[in-house]
CSV table of C-alpha atoms and ligand atoms in Angstrom, one decimal:
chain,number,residue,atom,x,y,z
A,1,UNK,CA,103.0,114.6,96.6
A,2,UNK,CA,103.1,114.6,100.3
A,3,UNK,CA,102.9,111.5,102.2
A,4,UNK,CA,102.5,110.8,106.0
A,5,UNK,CA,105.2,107.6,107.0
A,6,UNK,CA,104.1,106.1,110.5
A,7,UNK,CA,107.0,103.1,110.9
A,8,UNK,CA,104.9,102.6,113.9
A,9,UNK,CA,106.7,99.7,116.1
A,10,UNK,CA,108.8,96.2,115.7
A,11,UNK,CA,109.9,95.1,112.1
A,12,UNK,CA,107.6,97.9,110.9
A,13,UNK,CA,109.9,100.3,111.3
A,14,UNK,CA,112.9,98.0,109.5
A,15,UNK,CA,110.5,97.5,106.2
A,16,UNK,CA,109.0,101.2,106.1
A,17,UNK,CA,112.8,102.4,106.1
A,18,UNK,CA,112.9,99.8,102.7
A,19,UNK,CA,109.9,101.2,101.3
A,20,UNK,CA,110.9,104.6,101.9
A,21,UNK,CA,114.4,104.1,100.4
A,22,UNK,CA,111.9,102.4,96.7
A,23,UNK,CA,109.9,105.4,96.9
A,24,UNK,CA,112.8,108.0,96.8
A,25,UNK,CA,114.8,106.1,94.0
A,26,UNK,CA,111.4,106.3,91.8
A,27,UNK,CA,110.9,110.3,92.6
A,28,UNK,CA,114.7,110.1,91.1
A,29,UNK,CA,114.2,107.6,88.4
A,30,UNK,CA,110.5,109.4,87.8
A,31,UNK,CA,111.4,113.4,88.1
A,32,UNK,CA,108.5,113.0,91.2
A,33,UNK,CA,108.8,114.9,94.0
A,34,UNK,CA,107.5,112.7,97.0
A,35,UNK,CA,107.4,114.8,100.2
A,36,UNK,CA,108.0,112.3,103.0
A,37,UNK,CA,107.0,113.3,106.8
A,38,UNK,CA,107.8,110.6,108.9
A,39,UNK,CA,105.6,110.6,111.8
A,40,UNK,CA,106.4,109.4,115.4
A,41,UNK,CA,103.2,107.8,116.4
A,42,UNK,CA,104.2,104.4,117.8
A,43,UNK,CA,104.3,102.4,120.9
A,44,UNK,CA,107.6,104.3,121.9
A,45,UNK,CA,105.7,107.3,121.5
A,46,UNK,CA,102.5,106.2,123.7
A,47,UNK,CA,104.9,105.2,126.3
A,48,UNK,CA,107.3,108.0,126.5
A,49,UNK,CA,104.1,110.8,126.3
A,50,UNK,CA,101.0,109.3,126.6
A,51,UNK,CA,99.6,110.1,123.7
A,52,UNK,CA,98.6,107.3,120.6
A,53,UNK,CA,97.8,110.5,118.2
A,54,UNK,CA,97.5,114.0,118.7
A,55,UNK,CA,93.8,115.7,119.0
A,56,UNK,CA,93.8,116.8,115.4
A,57,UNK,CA,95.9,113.7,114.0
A,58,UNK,CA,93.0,112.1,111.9
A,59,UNK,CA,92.1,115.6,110.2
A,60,UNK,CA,96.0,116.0,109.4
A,61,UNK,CA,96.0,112.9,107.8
A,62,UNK,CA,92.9,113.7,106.2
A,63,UNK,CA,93.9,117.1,104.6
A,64,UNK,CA,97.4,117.6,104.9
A,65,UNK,CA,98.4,114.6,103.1
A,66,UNK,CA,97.9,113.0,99.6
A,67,UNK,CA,98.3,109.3,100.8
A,68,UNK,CA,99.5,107.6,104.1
A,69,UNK,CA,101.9,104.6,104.6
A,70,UNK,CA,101.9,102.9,107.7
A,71,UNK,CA,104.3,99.8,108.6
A,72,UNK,CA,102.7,98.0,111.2
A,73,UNK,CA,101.8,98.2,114.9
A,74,UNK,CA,101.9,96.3,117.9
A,75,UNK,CA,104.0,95.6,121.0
A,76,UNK,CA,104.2,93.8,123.8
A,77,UNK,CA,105.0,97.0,126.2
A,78,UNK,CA,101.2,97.9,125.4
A,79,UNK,CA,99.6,94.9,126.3
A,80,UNK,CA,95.7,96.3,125.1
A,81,UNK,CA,97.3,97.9,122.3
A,82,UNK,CA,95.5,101.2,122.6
A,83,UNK,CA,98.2,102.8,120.4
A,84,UNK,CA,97.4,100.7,117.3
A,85,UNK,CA,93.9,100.3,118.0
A,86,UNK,CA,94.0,104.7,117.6
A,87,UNK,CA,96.1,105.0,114.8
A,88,UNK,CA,95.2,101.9,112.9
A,89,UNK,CA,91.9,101.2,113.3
A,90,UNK,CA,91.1,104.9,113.9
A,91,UNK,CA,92.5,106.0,111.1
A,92,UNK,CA,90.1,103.3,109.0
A,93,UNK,CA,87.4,104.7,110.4
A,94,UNK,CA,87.5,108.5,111.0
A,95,UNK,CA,88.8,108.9,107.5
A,96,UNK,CA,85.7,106.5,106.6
A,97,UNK,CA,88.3,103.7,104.5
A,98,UNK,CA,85.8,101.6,103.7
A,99,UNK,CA,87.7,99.2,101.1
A,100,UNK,CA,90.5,97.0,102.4
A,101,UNK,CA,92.1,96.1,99.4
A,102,UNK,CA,94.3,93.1,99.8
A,103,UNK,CA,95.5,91.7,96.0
A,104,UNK,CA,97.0,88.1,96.2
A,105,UNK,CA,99.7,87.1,93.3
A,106,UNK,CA,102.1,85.0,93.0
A,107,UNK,CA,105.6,86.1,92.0
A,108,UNK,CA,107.1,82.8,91.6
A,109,UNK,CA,105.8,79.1,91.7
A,110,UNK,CA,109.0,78.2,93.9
A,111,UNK,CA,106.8,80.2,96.3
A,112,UNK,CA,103.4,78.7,97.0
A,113,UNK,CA,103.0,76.0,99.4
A,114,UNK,CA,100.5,74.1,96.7
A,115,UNK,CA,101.9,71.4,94.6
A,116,UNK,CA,102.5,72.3,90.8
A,117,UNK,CA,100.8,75.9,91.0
A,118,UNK,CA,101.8,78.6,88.7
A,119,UNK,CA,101.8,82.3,89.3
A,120,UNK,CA,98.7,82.4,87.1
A,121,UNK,CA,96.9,80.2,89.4
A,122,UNK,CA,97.0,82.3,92.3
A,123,UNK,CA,96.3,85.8,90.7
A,124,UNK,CA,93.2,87.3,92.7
A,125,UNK,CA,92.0,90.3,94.7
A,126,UNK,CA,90.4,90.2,97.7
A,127,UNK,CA,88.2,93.7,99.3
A,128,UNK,CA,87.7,93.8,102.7
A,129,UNK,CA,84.8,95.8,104.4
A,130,UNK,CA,86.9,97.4,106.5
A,131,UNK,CA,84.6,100.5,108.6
A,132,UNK,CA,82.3,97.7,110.1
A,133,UNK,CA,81.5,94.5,111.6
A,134,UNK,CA,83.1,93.2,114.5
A,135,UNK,CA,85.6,95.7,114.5
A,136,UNK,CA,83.3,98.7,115.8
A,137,UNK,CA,83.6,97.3,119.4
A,138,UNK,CA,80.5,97.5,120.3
A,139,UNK,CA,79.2,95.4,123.4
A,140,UNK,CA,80.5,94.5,126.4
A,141,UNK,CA,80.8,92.0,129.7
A,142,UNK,CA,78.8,91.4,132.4
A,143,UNK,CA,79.8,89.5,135.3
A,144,UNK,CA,83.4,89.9,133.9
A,145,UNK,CA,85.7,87.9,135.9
A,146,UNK,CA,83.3,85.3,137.6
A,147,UNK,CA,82.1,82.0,136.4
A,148,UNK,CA,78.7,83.4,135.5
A,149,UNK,CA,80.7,85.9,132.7
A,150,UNK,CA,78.2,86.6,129.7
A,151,UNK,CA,80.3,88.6,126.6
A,152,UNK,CA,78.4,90.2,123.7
A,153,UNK,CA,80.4,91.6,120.9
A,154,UNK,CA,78.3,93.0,118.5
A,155,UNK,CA,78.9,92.7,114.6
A,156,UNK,CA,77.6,95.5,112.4
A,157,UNK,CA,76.5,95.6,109.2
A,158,UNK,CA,74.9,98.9,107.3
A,159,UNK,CA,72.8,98.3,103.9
A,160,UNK,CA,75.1,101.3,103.3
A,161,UNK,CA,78.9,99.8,104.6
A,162,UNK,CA,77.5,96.4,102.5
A,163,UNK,CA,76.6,98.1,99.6
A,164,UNK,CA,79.6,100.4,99.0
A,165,UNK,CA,81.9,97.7,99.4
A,166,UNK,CA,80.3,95.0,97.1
A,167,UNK,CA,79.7,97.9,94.7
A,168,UNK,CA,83.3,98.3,94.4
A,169,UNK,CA,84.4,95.1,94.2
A,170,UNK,CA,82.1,94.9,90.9
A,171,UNK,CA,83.6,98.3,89.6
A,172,UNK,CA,86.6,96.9,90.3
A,173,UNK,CA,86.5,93.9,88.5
A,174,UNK,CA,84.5,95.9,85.5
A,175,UNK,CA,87.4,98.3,85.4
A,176,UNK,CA,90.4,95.7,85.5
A,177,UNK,CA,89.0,92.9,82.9
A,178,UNK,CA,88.5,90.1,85.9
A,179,UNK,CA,85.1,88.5,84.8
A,180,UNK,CA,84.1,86.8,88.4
A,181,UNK,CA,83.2,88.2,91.5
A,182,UNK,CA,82.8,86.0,94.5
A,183,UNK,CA,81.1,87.1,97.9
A,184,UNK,CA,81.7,85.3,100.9
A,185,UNK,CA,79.2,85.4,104.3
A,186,UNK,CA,78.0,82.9,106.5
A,187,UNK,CA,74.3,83.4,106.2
A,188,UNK,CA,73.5,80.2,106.8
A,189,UNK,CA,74.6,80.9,110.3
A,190,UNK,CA,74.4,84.4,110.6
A,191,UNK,CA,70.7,84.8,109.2
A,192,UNK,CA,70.1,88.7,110.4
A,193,UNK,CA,73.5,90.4,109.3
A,194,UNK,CA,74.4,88.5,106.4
A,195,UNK,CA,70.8,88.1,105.1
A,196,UNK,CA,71.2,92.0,104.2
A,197,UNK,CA,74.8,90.8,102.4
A,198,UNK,CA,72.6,88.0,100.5
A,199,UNK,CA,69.7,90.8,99.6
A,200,UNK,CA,72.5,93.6,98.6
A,201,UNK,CA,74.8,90.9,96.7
A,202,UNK,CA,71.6,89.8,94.5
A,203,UNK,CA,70.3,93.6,93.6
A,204,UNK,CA,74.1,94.9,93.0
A,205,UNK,CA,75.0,91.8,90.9
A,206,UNK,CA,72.0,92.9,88.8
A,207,UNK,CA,73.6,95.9,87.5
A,208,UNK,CA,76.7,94.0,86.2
A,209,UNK,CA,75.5,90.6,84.0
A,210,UNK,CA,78.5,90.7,81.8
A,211,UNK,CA,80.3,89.6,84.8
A,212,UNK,CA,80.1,86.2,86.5
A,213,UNK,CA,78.7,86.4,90.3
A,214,UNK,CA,79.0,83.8,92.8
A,215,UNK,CA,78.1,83.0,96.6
A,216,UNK,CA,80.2,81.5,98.8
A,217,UNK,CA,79.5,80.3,102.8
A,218,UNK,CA,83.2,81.6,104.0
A,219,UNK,CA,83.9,78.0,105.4
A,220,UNK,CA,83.7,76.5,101.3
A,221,UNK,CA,85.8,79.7,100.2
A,222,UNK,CA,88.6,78.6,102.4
A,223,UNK,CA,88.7,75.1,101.3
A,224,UNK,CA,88.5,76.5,97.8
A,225,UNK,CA,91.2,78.7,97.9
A,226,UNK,CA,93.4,76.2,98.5
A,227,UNK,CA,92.2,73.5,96.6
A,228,UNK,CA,91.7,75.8,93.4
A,229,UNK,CA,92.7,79.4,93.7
A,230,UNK,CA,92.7,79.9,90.4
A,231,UNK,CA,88.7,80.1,90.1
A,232,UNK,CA,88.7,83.1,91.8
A,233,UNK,CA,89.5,86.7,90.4
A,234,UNK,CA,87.7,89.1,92.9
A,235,UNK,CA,86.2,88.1,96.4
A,236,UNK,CA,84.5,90.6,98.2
A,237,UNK,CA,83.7,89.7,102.7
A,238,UNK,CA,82.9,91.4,105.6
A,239,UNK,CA,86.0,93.0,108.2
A,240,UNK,CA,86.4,89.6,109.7
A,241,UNK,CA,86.0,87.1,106.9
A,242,UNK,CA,88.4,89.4,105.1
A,243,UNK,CA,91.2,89.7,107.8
A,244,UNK,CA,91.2,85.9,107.8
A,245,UNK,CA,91.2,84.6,104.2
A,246,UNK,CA,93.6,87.3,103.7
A,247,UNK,CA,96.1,85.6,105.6
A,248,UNK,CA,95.2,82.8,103.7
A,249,UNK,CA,95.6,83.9,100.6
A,250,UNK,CA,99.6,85.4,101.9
A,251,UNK,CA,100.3,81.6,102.4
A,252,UNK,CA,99.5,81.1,98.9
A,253,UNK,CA,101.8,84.1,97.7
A,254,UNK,CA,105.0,82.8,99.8
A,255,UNK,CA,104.2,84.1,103.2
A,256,UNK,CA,103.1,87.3,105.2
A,257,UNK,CA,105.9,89.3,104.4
A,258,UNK,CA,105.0,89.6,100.7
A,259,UNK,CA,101.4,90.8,100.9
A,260,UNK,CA,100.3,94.3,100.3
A,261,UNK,CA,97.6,96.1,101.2
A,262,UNK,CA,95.9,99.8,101.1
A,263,UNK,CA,93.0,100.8,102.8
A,264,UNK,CA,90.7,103.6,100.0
A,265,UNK,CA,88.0,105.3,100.0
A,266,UNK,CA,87.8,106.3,96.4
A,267,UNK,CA,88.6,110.0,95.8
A,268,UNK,CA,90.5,110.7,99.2
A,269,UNK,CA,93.4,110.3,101.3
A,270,UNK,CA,94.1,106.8,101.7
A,271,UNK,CA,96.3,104.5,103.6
A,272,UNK,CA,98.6,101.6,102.3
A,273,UNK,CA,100.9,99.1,104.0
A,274,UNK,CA,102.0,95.7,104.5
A,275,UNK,CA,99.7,92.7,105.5
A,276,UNK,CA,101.7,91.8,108.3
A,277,UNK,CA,102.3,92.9,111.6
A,278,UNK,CA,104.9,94.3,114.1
A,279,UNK,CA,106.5,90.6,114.4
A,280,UNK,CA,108.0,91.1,118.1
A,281,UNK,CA,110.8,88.4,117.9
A,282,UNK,CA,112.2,89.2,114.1
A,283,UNK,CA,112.3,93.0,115.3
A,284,UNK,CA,115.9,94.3,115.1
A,285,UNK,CA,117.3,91.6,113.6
A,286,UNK,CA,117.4,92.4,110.2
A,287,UNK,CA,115.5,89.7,108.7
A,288,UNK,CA,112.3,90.6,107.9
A,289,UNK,CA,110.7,90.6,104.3
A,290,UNK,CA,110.1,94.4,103.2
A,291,UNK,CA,108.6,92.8,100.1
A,292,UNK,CA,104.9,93.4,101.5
A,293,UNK,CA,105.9,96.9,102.6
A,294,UNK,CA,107.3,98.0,99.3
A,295,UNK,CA,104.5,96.2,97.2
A,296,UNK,CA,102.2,98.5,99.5
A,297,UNK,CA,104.0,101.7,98.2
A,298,UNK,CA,103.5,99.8,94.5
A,299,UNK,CA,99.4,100.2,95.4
A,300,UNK,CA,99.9,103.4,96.8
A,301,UNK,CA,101.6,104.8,93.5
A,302,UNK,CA,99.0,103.4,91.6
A,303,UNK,CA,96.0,104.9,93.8
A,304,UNK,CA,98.0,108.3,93.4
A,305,UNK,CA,97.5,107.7,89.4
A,306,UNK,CA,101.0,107.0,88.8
A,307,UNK,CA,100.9,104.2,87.2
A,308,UNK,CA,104.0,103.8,85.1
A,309,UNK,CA,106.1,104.3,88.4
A,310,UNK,CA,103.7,101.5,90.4
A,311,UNK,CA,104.2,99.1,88.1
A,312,UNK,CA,108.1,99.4,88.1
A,313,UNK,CA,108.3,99.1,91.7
A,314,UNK,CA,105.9,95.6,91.4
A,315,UNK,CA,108.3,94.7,88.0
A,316,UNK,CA,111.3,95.0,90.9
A,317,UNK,CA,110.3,93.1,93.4
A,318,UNK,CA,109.2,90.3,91.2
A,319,UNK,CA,112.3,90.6,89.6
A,320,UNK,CA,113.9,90.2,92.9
A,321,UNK,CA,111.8,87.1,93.7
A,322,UNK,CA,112.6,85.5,90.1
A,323,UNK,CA,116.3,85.9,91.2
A,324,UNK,CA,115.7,84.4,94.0
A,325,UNK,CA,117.1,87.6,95.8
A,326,UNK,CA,115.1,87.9,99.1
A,327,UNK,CA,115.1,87.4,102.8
A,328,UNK,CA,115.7,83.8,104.2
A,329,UNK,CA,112.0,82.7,104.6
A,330,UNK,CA,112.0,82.9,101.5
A,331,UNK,CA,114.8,80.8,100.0
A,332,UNK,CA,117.0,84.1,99.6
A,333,UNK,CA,120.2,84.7,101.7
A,334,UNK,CA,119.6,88.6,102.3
A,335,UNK,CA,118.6,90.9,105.4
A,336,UNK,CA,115.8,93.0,105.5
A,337,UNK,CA,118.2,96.5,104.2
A,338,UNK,CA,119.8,94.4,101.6
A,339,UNK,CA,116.9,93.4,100.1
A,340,UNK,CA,115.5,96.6,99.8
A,341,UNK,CA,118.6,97.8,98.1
A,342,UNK,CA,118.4,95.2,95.8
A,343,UNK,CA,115.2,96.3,94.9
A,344,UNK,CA,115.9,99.9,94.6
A,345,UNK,CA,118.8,98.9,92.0
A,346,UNK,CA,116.5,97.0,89.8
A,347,UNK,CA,114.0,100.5,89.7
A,348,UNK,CA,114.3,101.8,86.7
A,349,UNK,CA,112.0,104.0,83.8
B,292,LIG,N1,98.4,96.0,110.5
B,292,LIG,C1,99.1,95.8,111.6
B,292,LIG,O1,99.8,96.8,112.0
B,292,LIG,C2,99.0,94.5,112.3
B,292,LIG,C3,98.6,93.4,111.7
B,292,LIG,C4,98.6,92.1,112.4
B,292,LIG,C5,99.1,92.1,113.7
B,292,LIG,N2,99.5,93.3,114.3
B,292,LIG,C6,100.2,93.3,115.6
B,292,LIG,O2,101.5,92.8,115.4
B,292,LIG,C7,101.9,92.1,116.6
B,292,LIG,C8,102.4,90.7,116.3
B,292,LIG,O3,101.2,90.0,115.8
B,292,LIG,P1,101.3,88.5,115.1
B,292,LIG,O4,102.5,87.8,115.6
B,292,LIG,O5,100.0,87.9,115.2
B,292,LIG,O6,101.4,88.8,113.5
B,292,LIG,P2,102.7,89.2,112.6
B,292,LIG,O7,102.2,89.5,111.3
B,292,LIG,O8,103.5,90.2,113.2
B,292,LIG,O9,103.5,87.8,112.5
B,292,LIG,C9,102.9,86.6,112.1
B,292,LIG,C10,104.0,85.6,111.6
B,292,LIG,O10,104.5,86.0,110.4
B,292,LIG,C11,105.9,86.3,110.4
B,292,LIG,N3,106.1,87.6,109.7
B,292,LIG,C12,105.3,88.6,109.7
B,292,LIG,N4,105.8,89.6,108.9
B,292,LIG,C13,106.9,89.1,108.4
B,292,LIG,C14,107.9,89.6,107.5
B,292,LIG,N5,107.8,90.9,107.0
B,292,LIG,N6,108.9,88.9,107.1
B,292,LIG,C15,109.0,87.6,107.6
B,292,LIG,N7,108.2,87.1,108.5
B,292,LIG,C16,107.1,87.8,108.8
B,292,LIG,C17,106.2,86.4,111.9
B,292,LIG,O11,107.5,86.1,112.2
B,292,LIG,C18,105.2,85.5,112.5
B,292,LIG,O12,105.7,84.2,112.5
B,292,LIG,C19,100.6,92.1,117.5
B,292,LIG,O13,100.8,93.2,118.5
B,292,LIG,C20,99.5,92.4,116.6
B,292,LIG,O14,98.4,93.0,117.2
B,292,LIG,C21,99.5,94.5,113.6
């Protein structure tokens, strides 16, 4: 299988190097051949050249590869980041990623920040719309700079984006034995955009009555999540919604540096990586978590149907956790390499 690695900058490139070093112990422990090209697109790059991505980047990514994995991106060199707005977000949309895929699980209660919560109470999924709203960057400022400034930033919504992503989240839930499906707008508020999300929600709910659908203004769904997360089994928002609660719902695992993520588009060349970002002031330091990262190539296994091999590297790093065998935010005592290593020991058939 071949598969693009863009580190990209700050503690992303200390927790790709972790995932990398998982993935090449399962091609061992597996008989899998995983073809790694490590690409150097990255602040460093921008900086040094000038360039976020070369002309044909997106269609490499698109046909060359089987699957992508990205660490994160971001730096304070860039100040507009322009690099990770092109590879990130351009990557999302000219390879048409439509489902942000963010699951939220807790590995261990000693982790969540609720009282007297047990890994089974914090066990959900949460898809992001990620081609559309607010993210597009359409609109712009007139009278920029003065005190007479007006700024419009446009949010988007297609009856096609909406209707692919709440479509999956159903199949999703249909296809994985979770029985409720939750979507989350403000259309109270927002009574143009997320009147289509109400009008989509109602006809796509329809096709699925052996599952349990509910609607949720986004404010309520935050204060739900944490007073009760374990009502919840699959939540489906819009780009922004969904960035937000997803941090959220990392709290509730133990933290940004355990959640994973891949961005699909059923059927193609995807892209997976951790929740988190570059983190400027852990970078070099040895200390982040590569959990998140390394859960990421767990997805990333499973979206390539290998799902023996997926589930080994998620066994792992719960193991790890259980052992209490982490990086300090955590409770552990380990760097960021160590933990990886301990991880890639605990791999096995
Ligand atoms: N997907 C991405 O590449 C992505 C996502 C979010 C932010 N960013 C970028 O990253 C840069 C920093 O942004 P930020 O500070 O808002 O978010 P961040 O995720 O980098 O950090 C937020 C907080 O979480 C902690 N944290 C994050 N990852 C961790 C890990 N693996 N282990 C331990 N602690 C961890 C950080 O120390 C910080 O306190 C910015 O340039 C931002 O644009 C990139």
């Amino acid at each position: 299988m071949r598969i693009a690695v863009i580190p990209g900058d700050g503690i992303g490139v200390e927790v790709t190097a972790e995932a990398v070093k998982v993935l090449r112990r399962v091609g061992e422990a597996f008989g899998r051949q995983f073809d790694l090209h490590i690409l150097p697109w990255s602040a460093e790059h921008y900086l040094r050249t000038g360039e976020t991505l070369p002309a044909d980047g997106y269609r490499m990514l698109r046909d060359d590869f089987d699957a992508i994995f990205i660490g994160a991106l971001g730096d304070p060199r860039v100040p507009d980041n322009v690099h990770a707005r092109d590879i990130l977000l351009g990557t999302r949309f000219e390879l048409d990623l439509y489902v942000n895929y963010r699951p939220v699980k807790l590995l261990h209660e000693r982790l969540c920040p609720l009282k007297s919560r047990k890994p089974a109470d914090v066990d959900f999924v949460v898809f992001r719309e990620n081609t559309e709203g607010v993210y597009v960057g359409i609109g712009g400022r007139f009278k920029a700079g003065t005190d007479d400034e007006v700024a419009v930033q446009e949010e988007i919504n297609t009856y096609k984006g909406v209707s692919r992503i709440i479509t999956h989240a159903f199949e999703y839930a249909r296809a994985n034995g979770r029985r409720r499906v939750c979507m989350a707008d403000k259309s109270n508020a927002m009574t143009q955009g997320h009147a289509l999300w109400q009008r989509v929600f109602k006809s796509v709910c329809a096709q699925y009555p052996e599952l349990e659908a509910r609607h949720l203004y986004i404010d309520a769904l935050a204060l739900l999540m944490v007073q009760d997360p374990a009502q919840f089994d699959v939540i489906v928002t819009n780009n922004l919604f969904g960035d937000i609660v997803t941090d959220l719902g990392a709290a509730l695992q133990g933290g940004l540096g355990l959640a994973a993520s891949g961005n699909l588009h059923p059927g193609r060349t995807s892209m997976f990586e951790p929740v988190h970002g570059s983190a400027p002031p852990l970078a070099g330091k040895n200390v982040a978590n590569p959990m998140g990262a390394i859960l990421s190539t767990a997805l990333m296994l499973q979206a390539l149907g290998l799902k023996l091999e997926g589930a080994s590297v998620e066994a792992a790093v719960k193991q790890a956790v259980v052992e209490g065998q982490g990086t300090r935010e955590i409770g552990g005592s380990l760097g960021t390499r160590e933990t990886g290593d301990y991880i890639t020991n605990l791999i096995k058939l």
